[in-house]
Tab-separated table of C-alpha atoms and ligand atoms in Angstrom:
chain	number	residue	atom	x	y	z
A	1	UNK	CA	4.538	-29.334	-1.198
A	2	UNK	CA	4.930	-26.619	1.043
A	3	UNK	CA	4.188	-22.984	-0.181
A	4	UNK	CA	5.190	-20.257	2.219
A	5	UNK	CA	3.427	-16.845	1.820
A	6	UNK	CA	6.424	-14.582	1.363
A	7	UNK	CA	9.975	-15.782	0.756
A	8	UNK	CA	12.264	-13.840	1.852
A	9	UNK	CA	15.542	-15.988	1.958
A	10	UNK	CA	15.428	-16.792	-1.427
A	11	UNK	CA	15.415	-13.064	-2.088
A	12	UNK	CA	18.235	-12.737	0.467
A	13	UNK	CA	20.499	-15.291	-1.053
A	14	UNK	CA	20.189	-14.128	-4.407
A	15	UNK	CA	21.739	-10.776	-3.333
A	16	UNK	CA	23.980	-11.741	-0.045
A	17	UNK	CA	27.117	-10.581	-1.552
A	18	UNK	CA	26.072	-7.291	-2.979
A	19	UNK	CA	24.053	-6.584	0.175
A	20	UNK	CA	26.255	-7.491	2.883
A	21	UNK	CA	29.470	-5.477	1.088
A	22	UNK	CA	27.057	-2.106	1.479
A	23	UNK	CA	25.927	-2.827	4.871
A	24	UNK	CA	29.326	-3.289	6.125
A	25	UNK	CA	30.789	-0.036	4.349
A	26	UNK	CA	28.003	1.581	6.716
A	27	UNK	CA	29.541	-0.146	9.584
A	28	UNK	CA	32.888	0.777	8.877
A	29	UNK	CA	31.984	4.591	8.508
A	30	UNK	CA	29.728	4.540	11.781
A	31	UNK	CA	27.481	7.163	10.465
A	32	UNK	CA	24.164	5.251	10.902
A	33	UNK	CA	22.059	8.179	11.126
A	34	UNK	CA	20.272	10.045	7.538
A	35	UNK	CA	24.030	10.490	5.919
A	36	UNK	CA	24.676	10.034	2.200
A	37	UNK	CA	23.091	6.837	1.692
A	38	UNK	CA	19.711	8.155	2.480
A	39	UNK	CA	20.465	11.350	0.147
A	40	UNK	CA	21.066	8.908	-2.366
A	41	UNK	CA	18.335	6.792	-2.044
A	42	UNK	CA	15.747	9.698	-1.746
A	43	UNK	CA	17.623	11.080	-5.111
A	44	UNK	CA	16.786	7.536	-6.613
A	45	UNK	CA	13.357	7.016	-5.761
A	46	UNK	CA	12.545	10.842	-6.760
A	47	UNK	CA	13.523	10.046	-9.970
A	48	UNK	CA	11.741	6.303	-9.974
A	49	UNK	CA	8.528	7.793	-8.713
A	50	UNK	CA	8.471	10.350	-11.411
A	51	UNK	CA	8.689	13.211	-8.493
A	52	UNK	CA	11.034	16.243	-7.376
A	53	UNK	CA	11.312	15.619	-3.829
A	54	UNK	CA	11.670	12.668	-1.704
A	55	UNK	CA	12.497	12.729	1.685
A	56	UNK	CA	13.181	9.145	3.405
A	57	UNK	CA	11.275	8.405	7.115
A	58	UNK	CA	11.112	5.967	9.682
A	59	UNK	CA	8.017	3.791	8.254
A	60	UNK	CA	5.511	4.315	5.844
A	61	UNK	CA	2.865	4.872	9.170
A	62	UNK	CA	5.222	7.975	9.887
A	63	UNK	CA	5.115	9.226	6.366
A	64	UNK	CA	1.377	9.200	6.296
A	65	UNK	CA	1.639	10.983	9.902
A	66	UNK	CA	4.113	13.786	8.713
A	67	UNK	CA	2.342	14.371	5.351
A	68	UNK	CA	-0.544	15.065	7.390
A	69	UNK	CA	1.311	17.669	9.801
A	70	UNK	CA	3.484	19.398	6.830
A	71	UNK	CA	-0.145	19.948	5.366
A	72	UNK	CA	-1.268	21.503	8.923
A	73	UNK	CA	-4.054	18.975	9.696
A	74	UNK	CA	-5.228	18.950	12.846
A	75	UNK	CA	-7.653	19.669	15.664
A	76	UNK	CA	-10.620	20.730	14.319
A	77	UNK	CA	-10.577	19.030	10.796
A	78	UNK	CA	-11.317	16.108	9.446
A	79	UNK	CA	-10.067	13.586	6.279
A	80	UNK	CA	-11.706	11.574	4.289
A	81	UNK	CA	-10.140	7.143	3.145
A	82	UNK	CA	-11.813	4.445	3.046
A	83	UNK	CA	-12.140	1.890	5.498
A	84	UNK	CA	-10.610	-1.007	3.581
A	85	UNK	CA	-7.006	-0.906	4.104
A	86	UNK	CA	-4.226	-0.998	6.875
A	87	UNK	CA	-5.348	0.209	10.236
A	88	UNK	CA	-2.299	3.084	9.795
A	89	UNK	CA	-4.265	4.806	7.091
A	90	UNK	CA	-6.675	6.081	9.598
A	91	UNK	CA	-4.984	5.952	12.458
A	92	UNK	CA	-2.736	8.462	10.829
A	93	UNK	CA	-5.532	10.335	10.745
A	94	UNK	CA	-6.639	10.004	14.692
A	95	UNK	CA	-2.713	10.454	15.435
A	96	UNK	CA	-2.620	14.078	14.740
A	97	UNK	CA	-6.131	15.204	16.134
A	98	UNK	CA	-7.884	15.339	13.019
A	99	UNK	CA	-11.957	13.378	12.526
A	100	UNK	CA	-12.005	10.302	9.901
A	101	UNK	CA	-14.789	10.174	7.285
A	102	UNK	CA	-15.000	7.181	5.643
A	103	UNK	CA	-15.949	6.625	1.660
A	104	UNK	CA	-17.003	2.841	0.201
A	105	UNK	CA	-14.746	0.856	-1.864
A	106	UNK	CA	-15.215	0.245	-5.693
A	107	UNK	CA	-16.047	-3.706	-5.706
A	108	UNK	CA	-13.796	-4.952	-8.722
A	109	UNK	CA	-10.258	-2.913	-7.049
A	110	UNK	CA	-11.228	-2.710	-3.409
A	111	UNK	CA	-9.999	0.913	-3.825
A	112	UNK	CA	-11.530	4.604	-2.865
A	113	UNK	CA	-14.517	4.949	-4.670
A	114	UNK	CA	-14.651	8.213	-6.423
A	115	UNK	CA	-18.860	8.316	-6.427
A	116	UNK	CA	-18.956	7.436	-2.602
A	117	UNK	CA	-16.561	9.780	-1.697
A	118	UNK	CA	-18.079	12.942	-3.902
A	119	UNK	CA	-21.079	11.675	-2.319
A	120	UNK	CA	-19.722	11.892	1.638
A	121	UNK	CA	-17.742	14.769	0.560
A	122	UNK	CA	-21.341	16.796	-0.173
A	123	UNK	CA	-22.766	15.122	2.717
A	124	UNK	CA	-20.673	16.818	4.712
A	125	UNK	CA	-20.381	20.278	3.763
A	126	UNK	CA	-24.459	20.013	4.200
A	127	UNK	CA	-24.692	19.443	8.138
A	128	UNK	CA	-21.865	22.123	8.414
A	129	UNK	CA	-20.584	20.662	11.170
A	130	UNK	CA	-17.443	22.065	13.235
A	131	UNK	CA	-14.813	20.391	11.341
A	132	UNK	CA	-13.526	21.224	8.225
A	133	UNK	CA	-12.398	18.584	5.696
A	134	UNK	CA	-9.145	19.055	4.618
A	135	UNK	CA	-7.700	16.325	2.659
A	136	UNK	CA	-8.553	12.653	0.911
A	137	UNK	CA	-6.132	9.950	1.251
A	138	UNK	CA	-6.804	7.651	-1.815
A	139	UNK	CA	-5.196	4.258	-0.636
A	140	UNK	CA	-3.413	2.324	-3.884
A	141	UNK	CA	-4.741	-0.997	-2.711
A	142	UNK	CA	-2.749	-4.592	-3.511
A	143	UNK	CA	-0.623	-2.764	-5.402
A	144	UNK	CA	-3.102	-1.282	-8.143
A	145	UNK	CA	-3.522	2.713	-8.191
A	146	UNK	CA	-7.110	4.152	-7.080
A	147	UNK	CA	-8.925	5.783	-10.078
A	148	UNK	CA	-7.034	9.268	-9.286
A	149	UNK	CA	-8.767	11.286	-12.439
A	150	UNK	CA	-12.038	11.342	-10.360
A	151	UNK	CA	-10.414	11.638	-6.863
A	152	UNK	CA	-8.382	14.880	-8.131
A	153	UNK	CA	-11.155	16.437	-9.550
A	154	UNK	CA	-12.991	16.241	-6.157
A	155	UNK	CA	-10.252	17.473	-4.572
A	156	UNK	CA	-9.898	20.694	-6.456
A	157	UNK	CA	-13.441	21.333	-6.872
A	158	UNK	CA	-13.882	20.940	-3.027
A	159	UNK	CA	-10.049	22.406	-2.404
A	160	UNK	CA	-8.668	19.886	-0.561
A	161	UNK	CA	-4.841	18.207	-0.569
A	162	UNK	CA	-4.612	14.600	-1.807
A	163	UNK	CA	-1.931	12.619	0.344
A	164	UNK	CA	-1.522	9.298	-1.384
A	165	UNK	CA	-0.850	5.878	0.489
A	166	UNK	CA	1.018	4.031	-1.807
A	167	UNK	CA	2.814	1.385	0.751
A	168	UNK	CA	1.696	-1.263	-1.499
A	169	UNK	CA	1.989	0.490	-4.366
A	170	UNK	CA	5.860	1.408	-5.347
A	171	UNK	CA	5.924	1.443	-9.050
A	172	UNK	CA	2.379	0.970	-9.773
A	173	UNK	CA	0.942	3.602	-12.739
A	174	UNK	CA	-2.147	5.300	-13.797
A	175	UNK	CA	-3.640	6.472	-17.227
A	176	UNK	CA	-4.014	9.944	-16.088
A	177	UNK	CA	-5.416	12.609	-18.661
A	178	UNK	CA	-2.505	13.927	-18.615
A	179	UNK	CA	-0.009	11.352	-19.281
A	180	UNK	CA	0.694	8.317	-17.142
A	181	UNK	CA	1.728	9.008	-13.987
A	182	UNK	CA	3.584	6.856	-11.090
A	183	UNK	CA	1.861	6.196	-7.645
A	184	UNK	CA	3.129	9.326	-5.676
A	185	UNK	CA	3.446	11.585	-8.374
A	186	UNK	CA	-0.583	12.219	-8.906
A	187	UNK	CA	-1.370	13.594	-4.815
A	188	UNK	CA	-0.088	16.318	-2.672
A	189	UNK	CA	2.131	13.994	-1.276
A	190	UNK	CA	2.560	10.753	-1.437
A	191	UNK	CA	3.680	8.010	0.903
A	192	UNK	CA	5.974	4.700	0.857
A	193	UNK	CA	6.382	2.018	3.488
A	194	UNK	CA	9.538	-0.450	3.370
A	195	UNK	CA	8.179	-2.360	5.762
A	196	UNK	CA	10.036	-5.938	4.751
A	197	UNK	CA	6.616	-7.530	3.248
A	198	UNK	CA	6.633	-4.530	0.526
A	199	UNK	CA	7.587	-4.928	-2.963
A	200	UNK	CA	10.591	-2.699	-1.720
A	201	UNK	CA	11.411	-4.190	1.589
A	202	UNK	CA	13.831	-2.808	4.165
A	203	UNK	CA	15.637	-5.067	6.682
A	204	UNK	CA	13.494	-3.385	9.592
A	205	UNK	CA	11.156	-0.333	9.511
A	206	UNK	CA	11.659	2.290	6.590
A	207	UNK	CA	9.543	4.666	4.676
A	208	UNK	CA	9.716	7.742	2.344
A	209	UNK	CA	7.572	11.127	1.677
A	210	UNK	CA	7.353	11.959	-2.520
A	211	UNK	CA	6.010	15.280	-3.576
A	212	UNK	CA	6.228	18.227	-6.605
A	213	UNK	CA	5.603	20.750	-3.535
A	214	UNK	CA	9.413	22.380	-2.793
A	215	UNK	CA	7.666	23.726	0.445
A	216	UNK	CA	5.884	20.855	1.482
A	217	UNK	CA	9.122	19.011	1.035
A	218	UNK	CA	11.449	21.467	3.202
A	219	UNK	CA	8.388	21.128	6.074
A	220	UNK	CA	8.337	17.113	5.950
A	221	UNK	CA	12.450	17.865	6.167
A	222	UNK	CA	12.382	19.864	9.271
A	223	UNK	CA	9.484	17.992	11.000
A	224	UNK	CA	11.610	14.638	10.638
A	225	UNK	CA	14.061	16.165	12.579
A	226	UNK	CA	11.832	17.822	15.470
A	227	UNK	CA	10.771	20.208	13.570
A	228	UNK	CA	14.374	21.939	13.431
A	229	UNK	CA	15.666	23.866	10.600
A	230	UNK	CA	19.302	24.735	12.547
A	231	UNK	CA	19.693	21.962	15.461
A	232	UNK	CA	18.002	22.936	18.750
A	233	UNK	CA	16.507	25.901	17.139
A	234	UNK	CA	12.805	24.571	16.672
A	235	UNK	CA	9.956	26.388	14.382
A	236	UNK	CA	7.917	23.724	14.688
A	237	UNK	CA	6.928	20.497	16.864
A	238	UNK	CA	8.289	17.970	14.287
A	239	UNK	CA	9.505	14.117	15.922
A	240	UNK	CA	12.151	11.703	15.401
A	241	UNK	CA	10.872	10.883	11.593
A	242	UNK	CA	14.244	9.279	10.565
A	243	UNK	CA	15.378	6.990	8.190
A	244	UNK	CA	18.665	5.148	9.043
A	245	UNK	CA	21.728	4.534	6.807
A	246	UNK	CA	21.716	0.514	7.080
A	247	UNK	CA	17.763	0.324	5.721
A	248	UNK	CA	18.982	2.818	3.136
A	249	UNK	CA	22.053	0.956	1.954
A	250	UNK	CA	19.885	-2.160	1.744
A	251	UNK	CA	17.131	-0.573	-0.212
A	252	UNK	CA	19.634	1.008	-2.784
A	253	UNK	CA	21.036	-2.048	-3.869
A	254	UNK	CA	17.510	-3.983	-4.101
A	255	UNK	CA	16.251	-0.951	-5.991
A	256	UNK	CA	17.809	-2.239	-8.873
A	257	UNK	CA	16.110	-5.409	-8.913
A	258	UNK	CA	12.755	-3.926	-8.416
A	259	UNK	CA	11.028	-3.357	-11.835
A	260	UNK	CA	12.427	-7.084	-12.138
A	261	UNK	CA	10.649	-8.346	-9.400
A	262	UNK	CA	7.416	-6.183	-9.926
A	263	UNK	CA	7.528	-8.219	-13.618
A	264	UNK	CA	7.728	-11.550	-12.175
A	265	UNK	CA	4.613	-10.816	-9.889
A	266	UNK	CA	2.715	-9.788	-12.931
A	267	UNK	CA	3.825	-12.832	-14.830
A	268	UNK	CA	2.989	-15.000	-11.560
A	269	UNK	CA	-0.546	-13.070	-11.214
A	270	UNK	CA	-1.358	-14.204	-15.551
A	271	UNK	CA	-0.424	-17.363	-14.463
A	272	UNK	CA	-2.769	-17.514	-11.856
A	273	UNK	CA	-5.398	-16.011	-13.584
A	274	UNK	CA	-5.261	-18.552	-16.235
A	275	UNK	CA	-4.423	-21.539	-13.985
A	276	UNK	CA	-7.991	-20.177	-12.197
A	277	UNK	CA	-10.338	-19.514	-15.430
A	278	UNK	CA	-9.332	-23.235	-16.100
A	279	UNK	CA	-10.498	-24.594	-13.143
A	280	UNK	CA	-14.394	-23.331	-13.848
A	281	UNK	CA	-14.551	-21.794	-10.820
A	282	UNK	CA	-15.441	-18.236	-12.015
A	283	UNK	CA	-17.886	-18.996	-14.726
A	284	UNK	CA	-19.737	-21.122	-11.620
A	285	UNK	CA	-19.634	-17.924	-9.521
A	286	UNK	CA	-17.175	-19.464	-6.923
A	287	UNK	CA	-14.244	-17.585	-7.585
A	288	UNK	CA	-13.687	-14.078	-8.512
A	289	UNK	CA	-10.018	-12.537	-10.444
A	290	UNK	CA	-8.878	-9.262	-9.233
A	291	UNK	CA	-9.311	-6.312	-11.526
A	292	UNK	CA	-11.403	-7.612	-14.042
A	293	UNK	CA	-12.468	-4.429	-14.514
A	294	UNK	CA	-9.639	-3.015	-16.128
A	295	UNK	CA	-8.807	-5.716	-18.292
A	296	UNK	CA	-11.753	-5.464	-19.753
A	297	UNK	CA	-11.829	-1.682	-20.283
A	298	UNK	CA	-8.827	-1.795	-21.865
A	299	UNK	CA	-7.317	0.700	-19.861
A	300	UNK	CA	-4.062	-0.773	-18.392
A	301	UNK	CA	-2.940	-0.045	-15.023
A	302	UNK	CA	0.250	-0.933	-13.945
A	303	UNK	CA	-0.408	-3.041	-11.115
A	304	UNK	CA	2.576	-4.156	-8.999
A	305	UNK	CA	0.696	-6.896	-7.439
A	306	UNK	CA	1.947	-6.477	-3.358
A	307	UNK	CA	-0.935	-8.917	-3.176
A	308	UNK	CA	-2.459	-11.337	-5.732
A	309	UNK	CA	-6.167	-11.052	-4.113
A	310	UNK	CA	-9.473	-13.004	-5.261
A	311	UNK	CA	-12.710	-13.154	-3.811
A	312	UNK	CA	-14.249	-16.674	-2.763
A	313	UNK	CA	-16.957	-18.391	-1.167
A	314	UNK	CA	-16.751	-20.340	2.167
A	315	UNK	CA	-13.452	-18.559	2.786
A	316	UNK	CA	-12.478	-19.939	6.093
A	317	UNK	CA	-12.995	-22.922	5.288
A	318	UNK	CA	-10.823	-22.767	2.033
A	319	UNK	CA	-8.175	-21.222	3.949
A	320	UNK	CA	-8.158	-24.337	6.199
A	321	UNK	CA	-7.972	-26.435	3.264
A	322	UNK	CA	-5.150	-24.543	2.178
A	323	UNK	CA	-3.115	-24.576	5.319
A	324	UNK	CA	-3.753	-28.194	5.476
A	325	UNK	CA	-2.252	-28.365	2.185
A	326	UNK	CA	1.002	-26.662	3.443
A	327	UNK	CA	-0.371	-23.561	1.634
A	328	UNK	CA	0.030	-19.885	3.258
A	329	UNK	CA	-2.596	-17.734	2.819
A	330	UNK	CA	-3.510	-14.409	4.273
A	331	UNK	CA	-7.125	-12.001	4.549
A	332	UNK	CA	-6.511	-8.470	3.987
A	333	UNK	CA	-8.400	-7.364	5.604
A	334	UNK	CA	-10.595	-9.477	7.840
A	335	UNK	CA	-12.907	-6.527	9.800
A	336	UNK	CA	-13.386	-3.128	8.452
A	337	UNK	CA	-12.567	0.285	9.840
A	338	UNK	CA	-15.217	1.597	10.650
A	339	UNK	CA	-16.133	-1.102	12.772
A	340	UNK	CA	-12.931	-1.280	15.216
A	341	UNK	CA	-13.512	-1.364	18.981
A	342	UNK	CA	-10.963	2.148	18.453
A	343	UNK	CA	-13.129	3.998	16.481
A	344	UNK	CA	-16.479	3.508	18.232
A	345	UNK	CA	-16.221	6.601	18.897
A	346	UNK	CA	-16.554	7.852	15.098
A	347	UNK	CA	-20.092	6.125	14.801
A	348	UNK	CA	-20.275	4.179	12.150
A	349	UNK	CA	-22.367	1.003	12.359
A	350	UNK	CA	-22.223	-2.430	10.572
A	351	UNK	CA	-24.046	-1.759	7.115
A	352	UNK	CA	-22.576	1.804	6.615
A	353	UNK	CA	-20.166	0.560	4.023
A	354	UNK	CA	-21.447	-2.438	1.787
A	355	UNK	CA	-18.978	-3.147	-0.329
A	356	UNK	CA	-16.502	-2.914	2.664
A	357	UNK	CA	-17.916	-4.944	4.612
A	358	UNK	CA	-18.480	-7.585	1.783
A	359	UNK	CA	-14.867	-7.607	0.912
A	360	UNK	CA	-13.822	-7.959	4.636
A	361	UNK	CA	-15.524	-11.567	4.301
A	362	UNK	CA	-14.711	-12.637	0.669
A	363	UNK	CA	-10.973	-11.494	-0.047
A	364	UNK	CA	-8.249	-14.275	-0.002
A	365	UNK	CA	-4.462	-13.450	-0.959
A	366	UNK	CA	-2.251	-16.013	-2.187
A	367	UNK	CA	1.169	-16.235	-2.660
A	368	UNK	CA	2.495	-13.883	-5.257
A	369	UNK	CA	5.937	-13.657	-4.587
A	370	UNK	CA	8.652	-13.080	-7.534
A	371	UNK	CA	10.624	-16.667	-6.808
A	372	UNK	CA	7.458	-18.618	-7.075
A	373	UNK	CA	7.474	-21.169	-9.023
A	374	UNK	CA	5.218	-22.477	-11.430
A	375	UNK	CA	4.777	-25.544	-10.057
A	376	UNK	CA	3.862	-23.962	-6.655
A	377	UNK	CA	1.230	-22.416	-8.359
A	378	UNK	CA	-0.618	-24.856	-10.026
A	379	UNK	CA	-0.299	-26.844	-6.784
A	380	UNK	CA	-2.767	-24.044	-5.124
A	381	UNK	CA	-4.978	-23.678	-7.712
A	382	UNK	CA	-5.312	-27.519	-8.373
A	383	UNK	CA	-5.969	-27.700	-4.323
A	384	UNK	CA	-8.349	-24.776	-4.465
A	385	UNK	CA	-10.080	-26.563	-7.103
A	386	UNK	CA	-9.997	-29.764	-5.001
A	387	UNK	CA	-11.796	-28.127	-2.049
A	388	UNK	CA	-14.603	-26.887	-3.711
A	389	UNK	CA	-15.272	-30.126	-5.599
A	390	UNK	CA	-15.226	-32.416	-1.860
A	391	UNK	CA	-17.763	-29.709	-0.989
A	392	UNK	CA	-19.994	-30.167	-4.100
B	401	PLP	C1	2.199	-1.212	5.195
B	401	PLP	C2	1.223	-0.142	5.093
B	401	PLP	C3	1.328	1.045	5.819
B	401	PLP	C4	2.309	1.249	6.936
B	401	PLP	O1	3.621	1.047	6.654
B	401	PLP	P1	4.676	0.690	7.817
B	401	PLP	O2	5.975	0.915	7.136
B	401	PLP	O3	4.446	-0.722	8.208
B	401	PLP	O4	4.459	1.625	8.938
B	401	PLP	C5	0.418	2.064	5.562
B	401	PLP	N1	-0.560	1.912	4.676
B	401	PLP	C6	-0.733	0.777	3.982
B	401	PLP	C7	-1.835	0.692	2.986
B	401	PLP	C8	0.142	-0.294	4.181
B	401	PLP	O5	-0.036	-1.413	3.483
C-alpha cells in the first residue's frame, strides 16, 4: 500500500468544479491584483478567526515580517520564540534588524514554554544590555495553540506586543480566562500562512495579518502596499506585501470546507491514537502520543492537527522502515534554531535548549490528512509496530 504524506489531488478533485468556475471569473475580469475577492476573503476569515481586522499578504513569512514592522521593531531591539519551529519564525525576526532570544519548548506540545520564557525574559532585563525586548512570538505548533494565559500575562507585566504565528494553526482554540478564544484573536497580531501544505492551502504562496488593533491594521494596510496611504505618496518604507485575487478566489471557496476537514484530522488523529495505545508501544516507553497533556487535564484545546506528531525511538531508522513500506513520513523539525550555521552569530551552543534539542531527534509526523483512510492508517501503525518487534 502506498501512503503519500499529503494528498492534494484528492482534495482537488473533490472541488474541481466549484474551484475552477471562481478562478476563471478572475480571469475573465483581469483584475488579479488585491480586488474584491481578497476584501472578501479578509471579511471571512475576520469573522472565522473571531477578529476585527484582517488584512490578506503574500505568505505567512511576510505576515510575520509586516506584523513586526507595523509594531516598529527594529534596530536596536530584540524578540523573544522559541527555537522549535519553521526557520521563518526567526528569520522574521533577523529580517527587520531586530536580536532573537530564544525560550525552551514545553515537552508534551513542543510549544513556547511560558516558565522558560518568564525566565529569559528576567534574564534579560538583568545584564541590561543595548537592546530592548519588544515583543514574544508564541508559535501555535502542529496545529495546537501555545498556553497563551501565561504568555499574555508576561507580556503585559513586562509590556511587550504578542504577534502570534499561527501558520499551522487556522482554527485551532484556547480555554482562555476569558472565554475561548481562536488562534489570532489572543496576540497583538496574529499571522496565517496558505502556503498549500496548510490546513487552508492556497494554489501558490498566500498569507493573512488578524488583529483587534484598528491602527495596527491601517499600518499592516499601507506597508503592504509600500508603505503608501495615496499611491506614490509614501509615509512609510512598506514592500510589495500582496495577496493576489486567484489565491483568494481559491481560498474562499475551500473556506467552506475547512471546519470539515479540520474534523476529519481530529477523527484521523483518535484513530491513531487508539490504533497506537493498542500496539503496546507507549506503555513500553517506545512511542509517545502528542498532547497527552491536555487530555489528561481535561482542558480541551482545539487542536487542528496540521501535523499528527509522536515521539519515537531509533527514529531514522523507523523512518526507513516506513519509506520502505511505501509510507511518507516527515521530521519537523530535524536541527534546532539556535543551532543554524545562520545564527552563529546569536551564540547559542548545543545544550542551551534541552527540550529543543530532544525533540529535534525524537519527533516523527505521519500522515494526517482529511481523505485518509482507515485502512491507510492501520497499515502504518501495524508497520510501525512491525519495526520495532524485528528490532526486539
Ligand atoms: C509555514 C509556516 C510559516 C511560513 O509560511 P509561508 O506561507 O510558507 O511563508 C511560518 N511559520 C510557521 C510556523 C509555519 O509553519
Amino acid at each position: 500500500m502506498n501512503v503519500p504524506f499529503l494528498d492534494l489531488k484528492a482534495q482537488y478533485k473533490a472541488l474541481k468544479q466549484e474551484i475552477d468556475k471562481k478562478i476563471l471569473e478572475v480571469i475573465e475580469s483581469q483584475k488579479f491584483i488585491l480586488g474584491s475577492e481578497v476584501m472578501e476573503l479578509e471579511k471571512r476569515i475576520a469573522s472565522y478567526t473571531g477578529t476585527k481586522y484582517a488584512i490578506g499578504v503574500s505568505s505567512g513569512s511576510d505576515a510575520l515580517i509586516v506584523s513586526l514592522m507595523a509594531l516598529g521593531i527594529g534596530k536596536g531591539h530584540a524578540v523573544v520564540t522559541t527555537p522549535f519551529t519553521f526557520f521563518a519564525t526567526v528569520g522574521a525576526i533577523v529580517r527587520v534588524g531586530a536580536r532573537v532570544i530564544f525560550c525552551d519548548i514545553d515537552k508534551k506540545t513542543y510549544n513556547m514554554d511560558p516558565e522558560s520564557l518568564e525566565g529569559v525574559i528576567k534574564n534579560e532585563i538583568k545584564k541590561k544590555s543595548s537592546s530592548k525586548i519588544k515583543a514574544i512570538i508564541p508559535v501555535h505548533l502542529y496545529g495546537q495553540c501555545a498556553d497563551m494565559a501565561p504568555i499574555s500575562a508576561s507580556a503585559q507585566k513586562y509590556e511587550l506586543s504578542v504577534v502570534e504565528d499561527a501558520a499551522q494553526a487556522i482554527g485551532a482554540e484556547y480555554p482562555s480566562p476569558t472565554g475561548v478564544k481562536s488562534a489570532c484573536g489572543m496576540g497583538d497580531l496574529g499571522t496565517l500562512s496558505f502556503f498549500p501544505s496548510k490546513n487552508l492551502g492556497a494554489w501558490g504562496d498566500g498569507g493573512m495579518i488578524l488583529t483587534n488593533n484598528e491602527k495596527m491594521a491601517e499600518r499592516v494596510r499601507i506597508l503592504r502596499v509600500h508603505g503608501a496611504q495615496n499611491k506614490y505618496f509614501h509615509d512609510m518604507i512598506g514592500g510589495n506585501f500582496r495577496l493576489d485575487a486567484i489565491q483568494a478566489a481559491v481560498l474562499l471557496v475551500k473556506l467552506k470546507y475547512l471546519d470539515d476537514w479540520s474534523q476529519e484530522r481530529r477523527n484521523n488523529a483518535l484513530l491513531y491514537d487508539r490504533l497506537i495505545a493498542e500496539t503496546g508501544l507507549i506503555t513500553s516507553g517506545i512511542i509517545e502520543l502528542p498532547d497527552a497533556v491536555y487530555r489528561s487535564s481535561g482542558v480541551s484545546r482545539y487542536h487542528i492537527y496540521n501535523q499528527y506528531v509522536i515521539r519515537v525511538k531509533n527514529r531514522e531508522d523507523l523512518q526507513k522502515f516506513l519509506t520502505s513500506k511505501g509510507i511518507a513520513t516527515a521530521v519537523y523539525y530535524p536541527l534546532a534554531l539556535h543551532l543554524q550555521n545562520c545564527f552563529a552569530h546569536l551564540g547559542y551552543k548545543e545544550g542551551d535548549f534541552p527540550e529543543t534539542e530532544k525533540a529535534t531527534s525524537e519527533v516523527l509526523a505521519l500522515p494526517i490528512y482529511p481523505e485518509l483512510s482507515n485502512d491507510q492508517q492501520e497499515y502504518i501503525v501495524a508497520s510501525i509496530k512491525e519495526f520495532y518487534e524485528i528490532g526486539k
